[in-house]
PDB file of C-alpha atoms in Angstrom:
ATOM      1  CA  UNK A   1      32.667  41.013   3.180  1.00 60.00           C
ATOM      2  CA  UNK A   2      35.211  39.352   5.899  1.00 69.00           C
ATOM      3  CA  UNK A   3      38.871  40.332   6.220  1.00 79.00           C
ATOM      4  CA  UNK A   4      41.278  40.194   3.351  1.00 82.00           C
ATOM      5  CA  UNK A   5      38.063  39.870   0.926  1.00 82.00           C
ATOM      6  CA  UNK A   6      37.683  40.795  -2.753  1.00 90.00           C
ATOM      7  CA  UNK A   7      34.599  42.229  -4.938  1.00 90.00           C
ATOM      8  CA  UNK A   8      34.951  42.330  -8.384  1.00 90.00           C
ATOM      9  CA  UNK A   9      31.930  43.586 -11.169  1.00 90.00           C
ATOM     10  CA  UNK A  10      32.440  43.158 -14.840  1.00 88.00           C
ATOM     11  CA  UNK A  11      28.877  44.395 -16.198  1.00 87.00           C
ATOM     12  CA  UNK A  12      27.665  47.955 -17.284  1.00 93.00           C
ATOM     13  CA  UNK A  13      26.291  50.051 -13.869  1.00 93.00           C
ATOM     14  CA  UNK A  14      27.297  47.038 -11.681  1.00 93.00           C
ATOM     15  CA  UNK A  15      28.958  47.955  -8.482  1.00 94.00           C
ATOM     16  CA  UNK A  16      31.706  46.176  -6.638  1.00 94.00           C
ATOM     17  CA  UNK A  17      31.863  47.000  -2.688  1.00 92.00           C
ATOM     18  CA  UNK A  18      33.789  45.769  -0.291  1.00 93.00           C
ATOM     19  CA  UNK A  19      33.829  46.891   3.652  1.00 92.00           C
ATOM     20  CA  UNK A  20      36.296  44.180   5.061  1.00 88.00           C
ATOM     21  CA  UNK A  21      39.719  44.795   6.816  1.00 91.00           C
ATOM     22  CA  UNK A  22      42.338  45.285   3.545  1.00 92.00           C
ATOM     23  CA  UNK A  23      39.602  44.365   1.152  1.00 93.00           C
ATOM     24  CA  UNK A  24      40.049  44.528  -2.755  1.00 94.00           C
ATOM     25  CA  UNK A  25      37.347  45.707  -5.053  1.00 95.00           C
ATOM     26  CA  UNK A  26      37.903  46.118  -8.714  1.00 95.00           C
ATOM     27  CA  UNK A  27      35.863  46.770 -11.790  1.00 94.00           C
ATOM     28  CA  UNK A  28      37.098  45.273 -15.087  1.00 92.00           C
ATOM     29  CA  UNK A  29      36.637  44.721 -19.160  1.00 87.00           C
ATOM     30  CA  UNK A  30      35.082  47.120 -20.984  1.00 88.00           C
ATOM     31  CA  UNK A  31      31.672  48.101 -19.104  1.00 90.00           C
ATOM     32  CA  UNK A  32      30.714  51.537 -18.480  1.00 93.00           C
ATOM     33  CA  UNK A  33      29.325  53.970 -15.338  1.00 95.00           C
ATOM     34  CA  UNK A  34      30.904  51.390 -12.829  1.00 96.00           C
ATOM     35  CA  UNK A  35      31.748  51.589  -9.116  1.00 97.00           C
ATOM     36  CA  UNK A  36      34.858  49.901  -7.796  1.00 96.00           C
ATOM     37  CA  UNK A  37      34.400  51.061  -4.041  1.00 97.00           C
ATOM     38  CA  UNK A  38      36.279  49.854  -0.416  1.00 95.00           C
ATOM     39  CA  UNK A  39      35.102  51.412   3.216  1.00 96.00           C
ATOM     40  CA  UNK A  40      37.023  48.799   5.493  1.00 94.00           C
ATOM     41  CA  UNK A  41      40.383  50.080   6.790  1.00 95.00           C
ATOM     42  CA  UNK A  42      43.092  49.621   4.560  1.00 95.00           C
ATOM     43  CA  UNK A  43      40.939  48.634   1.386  1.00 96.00           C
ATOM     44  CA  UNK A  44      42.118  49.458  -2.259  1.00 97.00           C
ATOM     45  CA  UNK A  45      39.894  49.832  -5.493  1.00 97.00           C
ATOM     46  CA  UNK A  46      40.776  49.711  -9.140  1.00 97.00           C
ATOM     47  CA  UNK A  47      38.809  50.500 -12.442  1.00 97.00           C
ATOM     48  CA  UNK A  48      38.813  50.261 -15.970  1.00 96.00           C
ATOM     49  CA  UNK A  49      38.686  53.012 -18.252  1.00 96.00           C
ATOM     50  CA  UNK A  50      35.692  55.583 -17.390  1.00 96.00           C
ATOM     51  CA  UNK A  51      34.816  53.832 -14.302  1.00 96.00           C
ATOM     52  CA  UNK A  52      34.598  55.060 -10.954  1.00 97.00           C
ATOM     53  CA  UNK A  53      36.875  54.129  -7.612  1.00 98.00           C
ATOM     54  CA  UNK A  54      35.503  55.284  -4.324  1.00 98.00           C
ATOM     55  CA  UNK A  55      37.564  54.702  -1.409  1.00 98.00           C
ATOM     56  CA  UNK A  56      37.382  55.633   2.473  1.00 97.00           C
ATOM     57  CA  UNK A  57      40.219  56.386   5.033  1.00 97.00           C
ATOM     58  CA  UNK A  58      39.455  55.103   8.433  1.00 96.00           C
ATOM     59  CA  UNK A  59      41.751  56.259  11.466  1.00 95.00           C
ATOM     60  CA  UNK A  60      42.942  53.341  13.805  1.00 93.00           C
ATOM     61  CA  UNK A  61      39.633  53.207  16.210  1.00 95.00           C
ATOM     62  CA  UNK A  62      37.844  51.842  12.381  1.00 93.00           C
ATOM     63  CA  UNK A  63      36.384  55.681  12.402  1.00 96.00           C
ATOM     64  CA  UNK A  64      36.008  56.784   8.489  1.00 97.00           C
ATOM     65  CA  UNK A  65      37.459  59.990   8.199  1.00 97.00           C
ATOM     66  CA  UNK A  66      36.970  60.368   4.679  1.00 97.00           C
ATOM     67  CA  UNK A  67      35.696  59.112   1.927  1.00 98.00           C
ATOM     68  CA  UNK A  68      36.539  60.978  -2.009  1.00 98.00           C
ATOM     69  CA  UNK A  69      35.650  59.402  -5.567  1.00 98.00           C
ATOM     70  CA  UNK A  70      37.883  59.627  -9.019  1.00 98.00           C
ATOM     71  CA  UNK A  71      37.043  58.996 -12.443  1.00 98.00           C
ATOM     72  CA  UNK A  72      39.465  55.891 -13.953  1.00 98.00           C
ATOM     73  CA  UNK A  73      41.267  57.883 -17.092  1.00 97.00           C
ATOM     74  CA  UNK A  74      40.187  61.108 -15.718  1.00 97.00           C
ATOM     75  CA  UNK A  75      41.273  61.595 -11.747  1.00 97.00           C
ATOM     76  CA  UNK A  76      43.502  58.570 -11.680  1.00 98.00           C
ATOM     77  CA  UNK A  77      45.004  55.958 -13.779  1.00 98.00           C
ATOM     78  CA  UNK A  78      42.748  53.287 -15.053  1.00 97.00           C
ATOM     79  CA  UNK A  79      43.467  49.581 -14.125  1.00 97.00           C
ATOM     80  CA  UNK A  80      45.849  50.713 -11.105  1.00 98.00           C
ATOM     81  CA  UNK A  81      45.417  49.850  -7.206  1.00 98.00           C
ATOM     82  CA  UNK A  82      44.784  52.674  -5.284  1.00 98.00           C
ATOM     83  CA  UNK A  83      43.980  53.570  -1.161  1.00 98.00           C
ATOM     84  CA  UNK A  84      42.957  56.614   0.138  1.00 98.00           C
ATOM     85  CA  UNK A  85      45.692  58.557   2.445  1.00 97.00           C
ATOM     86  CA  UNK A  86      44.723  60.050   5.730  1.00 96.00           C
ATOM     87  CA  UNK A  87      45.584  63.433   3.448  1.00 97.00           C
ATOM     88  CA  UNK A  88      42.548  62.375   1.175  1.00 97.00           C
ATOM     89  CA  UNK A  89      44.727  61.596  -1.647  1.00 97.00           C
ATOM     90  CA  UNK A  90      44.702  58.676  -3.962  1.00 98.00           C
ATOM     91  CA  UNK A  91      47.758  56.507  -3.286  1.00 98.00           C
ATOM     92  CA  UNK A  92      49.301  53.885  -6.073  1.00 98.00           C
ATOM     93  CA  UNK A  93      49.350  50.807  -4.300  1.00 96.00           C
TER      94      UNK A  93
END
């Protein structure tokens, strides 16, 4: 995954994973136990419906600080952009 990158799964238990500087990974359509997740700095996920986003924070050396998972229709909105504050919280994006 380079800079700026994206992942994307569509598929049931696929995974989408991206560790590149402001990288994008989503999970879409109707598919089910699915991981969205970003671990660069600056990444955002997104899922459908019953899908999983995990996201990490990384501090300016690129050191992750934290890393937290939500449930899409449970823990945060499904189909919306999120990033992962320094405050591990979810952040609309």
């Amino acid at each position: 995954n380079g800079d700026r990158s994206a992942a994307s799964a569509t598929g049931d238990r696929s995974a989408a994973i991206n560790i590149g500087y402001e990288g994008t990974s989503q999970i879409t359509g109707d598919c089910k136990e699915s991981v969205a997740s970003g671990f660069g700095y600056s990444n955002k996920a997104k899922a459908s419906i019953g899908n999983w986003i995990v996201l990490a924070h990384r501090n300016s050396d690129y050191e992750i600080k934290h890393i937290k998972s939500a449930k899409a229709g449970r823990d945060a909105k499904a189909d919306v952009w999120y990033s992962l504050s320094e405050n591990v919280e979810f952040i609309e994006v």
